[in-house]
PDB file of C-alpha atoms and ligand atoms in Angstrom:
ATOM      1  CA  MET A   1      83.205 132.846 100.707  1.00 51.00           C
ATOM      2  CA  ALA A   2      84.530 134.663  97.597  1.00 59.00           C
ATOM      3  CA  ASP A   3      87.619 132.392  97.521  1.00 64.00           C
ATOM      4  CA  HIS A   4      85.374 129.384  97.732  1.00 64.00           C
ATOM      5  CA  TRP A   5      83.315 130.644  94.787  1.00 61.00           C
ATOM      6  CA  ILE A   6      86.431 131.285  92.653  1.00 60.00           C
ATOM      7  CA  GLU A   7      87.752 127.818  93.535  1.00 62.00           C
ATOM      8  CA  ASN A   8      84.514 126.111  92.478  1.00 65.00           C
ATOM      9  CA  HIS A   9      84.331 128.200  89.322  1.00 62.00           C
ATOM     10  CA  LYS A  10      87.870 127.219  88.277  1.00 64.00           C
ATOM     11  CA  ARG A  11      87.156 123.572  89.024  1.00 67.00           C
ATOM     12  CA  ASP A  12      84.002 123.688  86.916  1.00 73.00           C
ATOM     13  CA  SER A  13      85.906 125.324  84.098  1.00 80.00           C
ATOM     14  CA  TRP A  14      88.487 122.474  84.013  1.00 78.00           C
ATOM     15  CA  ARG A  15      85.627 119.967  84.243  1.00 78.00           C
ATOM     16  CA  ARG A  16      83.897 121.567  81.229  1.00 82.00           C
ATOM     17  CA  GLN A  17      87.154 121.564  79.275  1.00 80.00           C
ATOM     18  CA  ALA A  18      87.728 117.896  80.140  1.00 78.00           C
ATOM     19  CA  LYS A  19      84.255 117.010  78.917  1.00 80.00           C
ATOM     20  CA  ALA A  20      84.699 118.996  75.715  1.00 80.00           C
ATOM     21  CA  SER A  21      88.065 117.305  75.018  1.00 78.00           C
ATOM     22  CA  GLY A  22      86.757 113.794  75.700  1.00 85.00           C
ATOM     23  CA  TYR A  23      88.687 113.297  78.957  1.00 94.00           C
ATOM     24  CA  ARG A  24      87.001 111.515  81.834  1.00 92.00           C
ATOM     25  CA  ALA A  25      88.303 113.765  84.551  1.00 91.00           C
ATOM     26  CA  ARG A  26      89.615 117.308  84.901  1.00 91.00           C
ATOM     27  CA  SER A  27      92.733 115.727  86.438  1.00 93.00           C
ATOM     28  CA  ALA A  28      93.753 114.855  82.846  1.00 96.00           C
ATOM     29  CA  PHE A  29      94.874 118.480  82.490  1.00 95.00           C
ATOM     30  CA  LYS A  30      97.188 118.150  85.469  1.00 96.00           C
ATOM     31  CA  LEU A  31      99.156 115.402  83.728  1.00 98.00           C
ATOM     32  CA  LYS A  32      99.073 117.347  80.451  1.00 97.00           C
ATOM     33  CA  GLN A  33     100.532 120.397  82.208  1.00 97.00           C
ATOM     34  CA  ILE A  34     103.171 118.280  83.979  1.00 98.00           C
ATOM     35  CA  GLN A  35     104.096 116.823  80.592  1.00 98.00           C
ATOM     36  CA  GLU A  36     104.238 120.289  78.923  1.00 98.00           C
ATOM     37  CA  ARG A  37     106.651 121.463  81.579  1.00 98.00           C
ATOM     38  CA  PHE A  38     108.852 118.379  82.034  1.00 98.00           C
ATOM     39  CA  GLY A  39     108.316 116.133  78.966  1.00 98.00           C
ATOM     40  CA  LEU A  40     108.474 112.979  81.067  1.00 98.00           C
ATOM     41  CA  ILE A  41     106.546 110.618  78.757  1.00 98.00           C
ATOM     42  CA  ARG A  42     107.780 109.702  75.279  1.00 98.00           C
ATOM     43  CA  GLN A  43     106.518 107.679  72.322  1.00 98.00           C
ATOM     44  CA  GLY A  44     107.005 103.950  72.938  1.00 98.00           C
ATOM     45  CA  ASP A  45     107.270 104.269  76.736  1.00 98.00           C
ATOM     46  CA  ILE A  46     105.863 101.824  79.286  1.00 98.00           C
ATOM     47  CA  ILE A  47     104.043 103.709  82.044  1.00 98.00           C
ATOM     48  CA  LEU A  48     102.623 102.701  85.418  1.00 98.00           C
ATOM     49  CA  ASP A  49      99.599 104.853  86.345  1.00 98.00           C
ATOM     50  CA  VAL A  50      98.882 104.441  90.068  1.00 98.00           C
ATOM     51  CA  GLY A  51      95.416 105.408  91.302  1.00 98.00           C
ATOM     52  CA  CYS A  52      94.108 105.556  87.730  1.00 98.00           C
ATOM     53  CA  HIS A  53      90.299 105.708  88.194  1.00 98.00           C
ATOM     54  CA  PRO A  54      88.336 107.016  86.307  1.00 97.00           C
ATOM     55  CA  GLY A  55      91.096 106.976  83.677  1.00 97.00           C
ATOM     56  CA  GLY A  56      91.901 110.621  82.820  1.00 97.00           C
ATOM     57  CA  TRP A  57      95.650 110.168  83.264  1.00 98.00           C
ATOM     58  CA  ALA A  58      95.536 106.831  81.454  1.00 98.00           C
ATOM     59  CA  GLN A  59      93.901 108.598  78.478  1.00 98.00           C
ATOM     60  CA  VAL A  60      96.606 111.268  78.394  1.00 98.00           C
ATOM     61  CA  ALA A  61      99.436 108.761  78.940  1.00 98.00           C
ATOM     62  CA  THR A  62      98.232 106.445  76.124  1.00 98.00           C
ATOM     63  CA  GLU A  63      98.080 109.419  73.742  1.00 98.00           C
ATOM     64  CA  LEU A  64     101.665 110.297  74.650  1.00 98.00           C
ATOM     65  CA  VAL A  65     103.164 106.789  74.382  1.00 98.00           C
ATOM     66  CA  GLY A  66     101.412 106.121  71.066  1.00 98.00           C
ATOM     67  CA  LYS A  67     100.902 102.719  69.470  1.00 96.00           C
ATOM     68  CA  GLU A  68     104.386 101.448  70.340  1.00 96.00           C
ATOM     69  CA  GLY A  69     104.008 102.094  74.047  1.00 97.00           C
ATOM     70  CA  TRP A  70     101.532 101.073  76.703  1.00 95.00           C
ATOM     71  CA  VAL A  71     100.119 101.987  80.059  1.00 98.00           C
ATOM     72  CA  ILE A  72      99.365  99.786  83.059  1.00 98.00           C
ATOM     73  CA  GLY A  73      96.913 101.380  85.462  1.00 98.00           C
ATOM     74  CA  VAL A  74      95.942 100.266  88.972  1.00 98.00           C
ATOM     75  CA  ASP A  75      93.072 101.444  91.130  1.00 98.00           C
ATOM     76  CA  LEU A  76      90.821 100.166  93.899  1.00 98.00           C
ATOM     77  CA  GLU A  77      87.920 100.982  91.578  1.00 98.00           C
ATOM     78  CA  ALA A  78      87.264  99.500  88.160  1.00 98.00           C
ATOM     79  CA  CYS A  79      87.713 101.849  85.174  1.00 97.00           C
ATOM     80  CA  GLN A  80      86.047 101.846  81.799  1.00 97.00           C
ATOM     81  CA  PRO A  81      88.633 100.509  79.310  1.00 97.00           C
ATOM     82  CA  VAL A  82      91.109 102.890  77.691  1.00 97.00           C
ATOM     83  CA  GLU A  83      92.492 101.646  74.399  1.00 95.00           C
ATOM     84  CA  GLY A  84      96.226 101.015  74.630  1.00 92.00           C
ATOM     85  CA  SER A  85      96.197 100.435  78.372  1.00 97.00           C
ATOM     86  CA  ILE A  86      95.655  97.613  80.838  1.00 98.00           C
ATOM     87  CA  LEU A  87      93.691  98.872  83.836  1.00 98.00           C
ATOM     88  CA  LEU A  88      93.838  96.555  86.840  1.00 98.00           C
ATOM     89  CA  VAL A  89      91.591  96.635  89.888  1.00 98.00           C
ATOM     90  CA  GLY A  90      93.363  96.255  93.218  1.00 98.00           C
ATOM     91  CA  ASP A  91      95.234  97.851  96.082  1.00 98.00           C
ATOM     92  CA  ILE A  92      98.740  98.818  94.943  1.00 98.00           C
ATOM     93  CA  THR A  93     100.132  98.024  98.410  1.00 97.00           C
ATOM     94  CA  GLU A  94      98.820  94.427  98.278  1.00 98.00           C
ATOM     95  CA  PRO A  95     101.250  91.696  97.132  1.00 98.00           C
ATOM     96  CA  HIS A  96      98.535  90.146  94.949  1.00 98.00           C
ATOM     97  CA  THR A  97      98.055  93.388  92.954  1.00 98.00           C
ATOM     98  CA  GLN A  98     101.810  93.916  92.738  1.00 98.00           C
ATOM     99  CA  GLU A  99     102.229  90.406  91.304  1.00 98.00           C
ATOM    100  CA  ARG A 100      99.649  91.213  88.635  1.00 98.00           C
ATOM    101  CA  VAL A 101     101.576  94.328  87.648  1.00 98.00           C
ATOM    102  CA  LEU A 102     104.788  92.266  87.438  1.00 98.00           C
ATOM    103  CA  HIS A 103     102.972  89.662  85.378  1.00 98.00           C
ATOM    104  CA  GLU A 104     101.844  92.317  82.870  1.00 98.00           C
ATOM    105  CA  LEU A 105     105.348  93.742  82.633  1.00 97.00           C
ATOM    106  CA  GLN A 106     107.011  90.372  81.928  1.00 95.00           C
ATOM    107  CA  GLY A 107     110.364  91.743  83.030  1.00 96.00           C
ATOM    108  CA  ARG A 108     110.193  94.918  80.899  1.00 97.00           C
ATOM    109  CA  PRO A 109     111.291  98.051  82.793  1.00 97.00           C
ATOM    110  CA  LEU A 110     109.030 101.046  83.306  1.00 98.00           C
ATOM    111  CA  ASN A 111     110.016 104.356  81.734  1.00 98.00           C
ATOM    112  CA  ALA A 112     107.833 106.419  84.042  1.00 98.00           C
ATOM    113  CA  VAL A 113     105.585 106.060  87.065  1.00 98.00           C
ATOM    114  CA  VAL A 114     102.743 108.554  87.395  1.00 98.00           C
ATOM    115  CA  SER A 115     100.814 108.413  90.639  1.00 98.00           C
ATOM    116  CA  ASP A 116      97.745 110.498  91.399  1.00 97.00           C
ATOM    117  CA  ILE A 117      96.819 108.228  94.289  1.00 96.00           C
ATOM    118  CA  SER A 118      94.824 109.684  97.141  1.00 93.00           C
ATOM    119  CA  PRO A 119      93.345 107.647  99.961  1.00 91.00           C
ATOM    120  CA  ASN A 120      89.785 107.970 101.180  1.00 87.00           C
ATOM    121  CA  ILE A 121      89.374 111.226 103.039  1.00 83.00           C
ATOM    122  CA  THR A 122      88.026 110.914 106.580  1.00 87.00           C
ATOM    123  CA  GLY A 123      87.979 114.669 107.159  1.00 85.00           C
ATOM    124  CA  LYS A 124      90.604 114.481 109.916  1.00 87.00           C
ATOM    125  CA  TRP A 125      93.227 116.437 108.042  1.00 85.00           C
ATOM    126  CA  ASP A 126      96.348 115.356 109.976  1.00 85.00           C
ATOM    127  CA  MET A 127      95.436 111.700 109.795  1.00 88.00           C
ATOM    128  CA  ASP A 128      94.466 111.837 106.106  1.00 89.00           C
ATOM    129  CA  GLN A 129      97.687 113.602 105.246  1.00 89.00           C
ATOM    130  CA  ALA A 130      99.803 111.091 107.205  1.00 90.00           C
ATOM    131  CA  VAL A 131      98.073 108.129 105.496  1.00 93.00           C
ATOM    132  CA  ALA A 132      98.541 109.756 102.076  1.00 94.00           C
ATOM    133  CA  MET A 133     102.273 110.270 102.669  1.00 95.00           C
ATOM    134  CA  THR A 134     102.796 106.660 103.773  1.00 96.00           C
ATOM    135  CA  LEU A 135     100.933 105.492 100.689  1.00 97.00           C
ATOM    136  CA  VAL A 136     103.228 107.549  98.466  1.00 97.00           C
ATOM    137  CA  ALA A 137     106.281 106.009 100.213  1.00 97.00           C
ATOM    138  CA  ASP A 138     104.840 102.519  99.596  1.00 97.00           C
ATOM    139  CA  VAL A 139     104.319 103.294  95.908  1.00 98.00           C
ATOM    140  CA  PHE A 140     107.983 104.368  95.689  1.00 97.00           C
ATOM    141  CA  ASP A 141     109.143 101.148  97.348  1.00 96.00           C
ATOM    142  CA  PHE A 142     107.109  98.983  95.017  1.00 96.00           C
ATOM    143  CA  SER A 143     107.833 100.746  91.757  1.00 96.00           C
ATOM    144  CA  LEU A 144     111.413 102.018  91.965  1.00 96.00           C
ATOM    145  CA  PRO A 145     112.887  98.534  91.384  1.00 95.00           C
ATOM    146  CA  LEU A 146     110.804  98.392  88.175  1.00 96.00           C
ATOM    147  CA  LEU A 147     111.953 101.763  86.838  1.00 97.00           C
ATOM    148  CA  CYS A 148     114.594 101.954  84.107  1.00 96.00           C
ATOM    149  CA  LYS A 149     117.787 103.940  84.511  1.00 96.00           C
ATOM    150  CA  GLY A 150     116.981 107.566  83.650  1.00 97.00           C
ATOM    151  CA  GLY A 151     113.247 107.000  84.270  1.00 98.00           C
ATOM    152  CA  SER A 152     110.913 109.378  86.096  1.00 98.00           C
ATOM    153  CA  PHE A 153     108.493 109.230  88.990  1.00 98.00           C
ATOM    154  CA  THR A 154     105.650 111.724  89.451  1.00 98.00           C
ATOM    155  CA  SER A 155     103.478 111.643  92.532  1.00 98.00           C
ATOM    156  CA  LYS A 156     100.706 113.678  94.057  1.00 96.00           C
ATOM    157  CA  MET A 157     101.377 114.769  97.617  1.00 94.00           C
ATOM    158  CA  PHE A 158      99.469 116.814 100.132  1.00 90.00           C
ATOM    159  CA  GLN A 159     101.397 119.653 101.745  1.00 89.00           C
ATOM    160  CA  GLY A 160     101.972 119.157 105.439  1.00 90.00           C
ATOM    161  CA  VAL A 161     103.972 117.147 107.944  1.00 90.00           C
ATOM    162  CA  GLY A 162     106.447 114.722 106.396  1.00 93.00           C
ATOM    163  CA  VAL A 163     106.794 116.293 102.944  1.00 94.00           C
ATOM    164  CA  GLU A 164     110.409 117.358 103.521  1.00 95.00           C
ATOM    165  CA  GLU A 165     111.267 113.950 104.997  1.00 95.00           C
ATOM    166  CA  LEU A 166     109.768 112.103 102.027  1.00 96.00           C
ATOM    167  CA  ILE A 167     111.655 114.328  99.595  1.00 96.00           C
ATOM    168  CA  SER A 168     114.898 113.615 101.483  1.00 95.00           C
ATOM    169  CA  ALA A 169     114.194 109.872 101.369  1.00 95.00           C
ATOM    170  CA  VAL A 170     113.808 109.815  97.562  1.00 96.00           C
ATOM    171  CA  LYS A 171     116.384 112.458  96.601  1.00 95.00           C
ATOM    172  CA  PRO A 172     119.330 110.035  96.539  1.00 93.00           C
ATOM    173  CA  PHE A 173     117.685 108.070  93.709  1.00 95.00           C
ATOM    174  CA  PHE A 174     117.231 110.919  91.206  1.00 97.00           C
ATOM    175  CA  SER A 175     119.337 113.699  89.749  1.00 96.00           C
ATOM    176  CA  ASP A 176     116.436 116.139  90.017  1.00 98.00           C
ATOM    177  CA  VAL A 177     113.548 116.211  92.522  1.00 98.00           C
ATOM    178  CA  ARG A 178     111.188 119.174  92.654  1.00 97.00           C
ATOM    179  CA  ARG A 179     107.647 120.209  93.511  1.00 96.00           C
ATOM    180  CA  PHE A 180     105.288 121.423  90.816  1.00 96.00           C
ATOM    181  CA  SER A 181     101.810 122.835  90.985  1.00 94.00           C
ATOM    182  CA  PRO A 182      99.970 122.585  87.648  1.00 94.00           C
ATOM    183  CA  HIS A 183      97.409 125.337  86.858  1.00 91.00           C
ATOM    184  CA  ALA A 184      94.667 122.727  86.890  1.00 89.00           C
ATOM    185  CA  SER A 185      95.323 121.998  90.564  1.00 81.00           C
ATOM    186  CA  ARG A 186      96.232 125.452  91.839  1.00 65.00           C
ATOM    187  CA  ASN A 187      92.738 125.856  93.212  1.00 62.00           C
ATOM    188  CA  SER A 188      93.476 123.063  95.647  1.00 63.00           C
ATOM    189  CA  SER A 189      96.056 124.704  97.890  1.00 66.00           C
ATOM    190  CA  SER A 190      97.257 121.532  99.621  1.00 84.00           C
ATOM    191  CA  GLU A 191      97.895 119.469  96.475  1.00 90.00           C
ATOM    192  CA  VAL A 192     101.326 119.458  94.913  1.00 94.00           C
ATOM    193  CA  TYR A 193     103.153 117.083  92.568  1.00 97.00           C
ATOM    194  CA  LEU A 194     106.582 115.695  93.270  1.00 98.00           C
ATOM    195  CA  ILE A 195     108.516 115.384  90.019  1.00 98.00           C
ATOM    196  CA  CYS A 196     111.540 113.076  90.234  1.00 98.00           C
ATOM    197  CA  ARG A 197     113.696 112.876  87.107  1.00 98.00           C
ATOM    198  CA  ASN A 198     116.607 110.780  85.900  1.00 98.00           C
ATOM    199  CA  PHE A 199     116.514 107.670  88.102  1.00 97.00           C
ATOM    200  CA  MET A 200     119.999 106.629  89.213  1.00 95.00           C
ATOM    201  CA  PRO A 201     119.529 103.382  91.137  1.00 85.00           C
ATOM    202  CA  TRP A 202     123.249 102.960  91.850  1.00 85.00           C
ATOM    203  CA  LYS A 203     123.345 106.223  93.834  1.00 77.00           C
ATOM    204  CA  ALA A 204     121.162 105.026  96.685  1.00 70.00           C
ATOM    205  CA  ARG A 205     122.508 103.033  99.611  1.00 68.00           C
ATOM    206  CA  LYS A 206     119.447 100.786  99.818  1.00 81.00           C
ATOM    207  CA  LEU A 207     115.889 100.883  98.594  1.00 84.00           C
ATOM    208  CA  ALA A 208     113.721 101.467 101.661  1.00 93.00           C
ATOM    209  CA  VAL A 209     111.854 104.715 101.092  1.00 95.00           C
ATOM    210  CA  ARG A 210     109.122 104.117 103.665  1.00 95.00           C
ATOM    211  CA  GLU A 211     111.618 103.027 106.315  1.00 95.00           C
ATOM    212  CA  ASP A 212     113.861 106.046 105.709  1.00 94.00           C
ATOM    213  CA  TYR A 213     110.865 108.377 105.586  1.00 95.00           C
ATOM    214  CA  GLU A 214     109.399 107.076 108.854  1.00 95.00           C
ATOM    215  CA  LYS A 215     112.774 107.193 110.598  1.00 94.00           C
ATOM    216  CA  ALA A 216     113.310 110.822 109.560  1.00 94.00           C
ATOM    217  CA  LEU A 217     109.772 111.754 110.511  1.00 93.00           C
ATOM    218  CA  ASN A 218     109.986 110.118 113.943  1.00 92.00           C
ATOM    219  CA  LEU A 219     113.258 111.903 114.543  1.00 91.00           C
ATOM    220  CA  LYS A 220     111.715 115.216 113.534  1.00 88.00           C
ATOM    221  CA  LEU A 221     108.607 114.716 115.655  1.00 88.00           C
ATOM    222  CA  SER A 222     110.528 113.664 118.748  1.00 87.00           C
ATOM    223  CA  GLY A 223     112.910 116.587 118.161  1.00 74.00           C
ATOM    224  CA  ASP A 224     109.941 118.935 117.905  1.00 59.00           C
ATOM    225  CA  ASP A 225     108.614 117.577 121.188  1.00 50.00           C
ATOM    226  CA  ILE A 226     111.861 118.408 122.880  1.00 48.00           C
ATOM    227  CA  ALA A 227     111.981 121.845 121.284  1.00 47.00           C
ATOM    228  CA  GLU A 228     108.420 122.559 122.275  1.00 48.00           C
ATOM    229  CA  ALA A 229     108.790 121.399 125.881  1.00 48.00           C
ATOM    230  CA  PRO A 230     108.815 124.274 128.357  1.00 48.00           C
ATOM    231  CA  ASP A 231     112.239 125.371 129.532  1.00 47.00           C
ATOM    232  CA  ILE A 232     113.050 124.219 133.022  1.00 47.00           C
ATOM    233  CA  VAL A 233     113.846 127.281 135.102  1.00 43.00           C
ATOM    234  CA  THR A 234     115.538 126.792 138.419  1.00 44.00           C
ATOM    235  CA  SER A 235     114.672 129.426 140.950  1.00 43.00           C
ATOM    236  CA  SER A 236     115.138 129.986 144.593  1.00 45.00           C
ATOM    237  CA  PHE A 237     111.870 131.870 144.695  1.00 42.00           C
ATOM    238  CA  SER A 238     109.343 130.448 147.144  1.00 45.00           C
ATOM    239  CA  VAL A 239     105.948 131.544 148.356  1.00 44.00           C
ATOM    240  CA  ARG A 240     105.625 132.233 152.029  1.00 50.00           C
ATOM    241  CA  LYS A 241     102.269 132.232 153.593  1.00 49.00           C
ATOM    242  CA  LYS A 242     101.297 135.467 155.268  1.00 51.00           C
ATOM    243  CA  LYS A 243     100.728 135.288 158.920  1.00 51.00           C
ATOM    244  CA  GLY A 244      97.147 134.424 159.726  1.00 51.00           C
ATOM    245  CA  GLU A 245      96.405 132.763 156.364  1.00 47.00           C
TER     246      GLU A 245
HETATM  247  C1  SAM B   1      92.364 111.511  92.298  1.00 55.05           C
HETATM  248  S1  SAM B   1      91.936 109.877  91.885  1.00 55.05           S
HETATM  249  C2  SAM B   1      92.877 109.585  90.449  1.00 55.05           C
HETATM  250  C3  SAM B   1      92.360 110.259  89.205  1.00 55.05           C
HETATM  251  C4  SAM B   1      93.063 109.754  87.962  1.00 55.05           C
HETATM  252  N1  SAM B   1      94.454 110.179  87.926  1.00 55.05           N
HETATM  253  C5  SAM B   1      92.386 110.251  86.701  1.00 55.05           C
HETATM  254  O1  SAM B   1      92.940 111.132  86.060  1.00 55.05           O
HETATM  255  O2  SAM B   1      91.336 109.745  86.340  1.00 55.05           O
HETATM  256  C6  SAM B   1      92.793 108.954  93.129  1.00 55.05           C
HETATM  257  C7  SAM B   1      92.568 107.462  93.041  1.00 55.05           C
HETATM  258  O3  SAM B   1      93.458 106.784  93.937  1.00 55.05           O
HETATM  259  C8  SAM B   1      92.842 105.529  94.209  1.00 55.05           C
HETATM  260  N2  SAM B   1      93.497 104.817  95.307  1.00 55.05           N
HETATM  261  C9  SAM B   1      93.533 105.170  96.626  1.00 55.05           C
HETATM  262  N3  SAM B   1      94.200 104.252  97.346  1.00 55.05           N
HETATM  263  C10 SAM B   1      94.605 103.289  96.485  1.00 55.05           C
HETATM  264  C11 SAM B   1      95.353 102.076  96.619  1.00 55.05           C
HETATM  265  N4  SAM B   1      95.822 101.674  97.821  1.00 55.05           N
HETATM  266  N5  SAM B   1      95.600 101.328  95.515  1.00 55.05           N
HETATM  267  C12 SAM B   1      95.136 101.738  94.302  1.00 55.05           C
HETATM  268  N6  SAM B   1      94.424 102.873  94.108  1.00 55.05           N
HETATM  269  C13 SAM B   1      94.165 103.644  95.168  1.00 55.05           C
HETATM  270  C14 SAM B   1      91.394 105.922  94.491  1.00 55.05           C
HETATM  271  O4  SAM B   1      90.544 104.799  94.340  1.00 55.05           O
HETATM  272  C15 SAM B   1      91.163 107.023  93.460  1.00 55.05           C
HETATM  273  O5  SAM B   1      90.460 106.537  92.332  1.00 55.05           O
END
């Protein structure tokens, strides 16, 4: 109960700060803290903001890229405009939405992808977490071919099954991949950000993050099944009925 109270209090405090600073969501501070630590976004950059509604990250990203840069955001829900950004409505996994992103880019490479995407929560934790991880893998598959050499990819993840497998699937593409928990999200114990820096496209065998992730996960889960199966014990022991039974 006390933990719950502290959690709500912290959340409210970030919400109040967001309001006072003119940000639409407390999540804006998560991107600010990621930026303070890793300096991923620079003046003049082109940024893809995945899962951008209501626009907190888009506000922070447009401040960081300045007048020379710009931000393309995508979300299932429509956002109020943010000056210096193009905020599209659509499902990032749908070819139609992806074509619209490509159309906006006109062949220009992205300097950074920032994804705060989280699917609708059904309340069934295992299922929600599995859907969220697959979504992250899909975002990697769509956006890595658009990322410039040396670019970065930041993504929200939810701790649980498949995290290690997803990290292994994307590691070959970057010189540095690590988890980071900004202060603004420490109250949510399951949320963590994956920070991938210095994109090196030539290092990876092929670009199929979701395929590699699912293969590794299936292998792990079937391995776990075997490990968890009861040991087969051979015994010559047998039960004899007592006389008269
Ligand atoms: C935590 S919110 C993002 C908050 C945002 N970073 C901000 O600072 O305002 C997660 C968003 O992911 C979006 N989302 C979930 N699935 C999506 C999908 N397939 N395509 C695009 N957006 C999606 C949701 O609509 C939701 O608005």
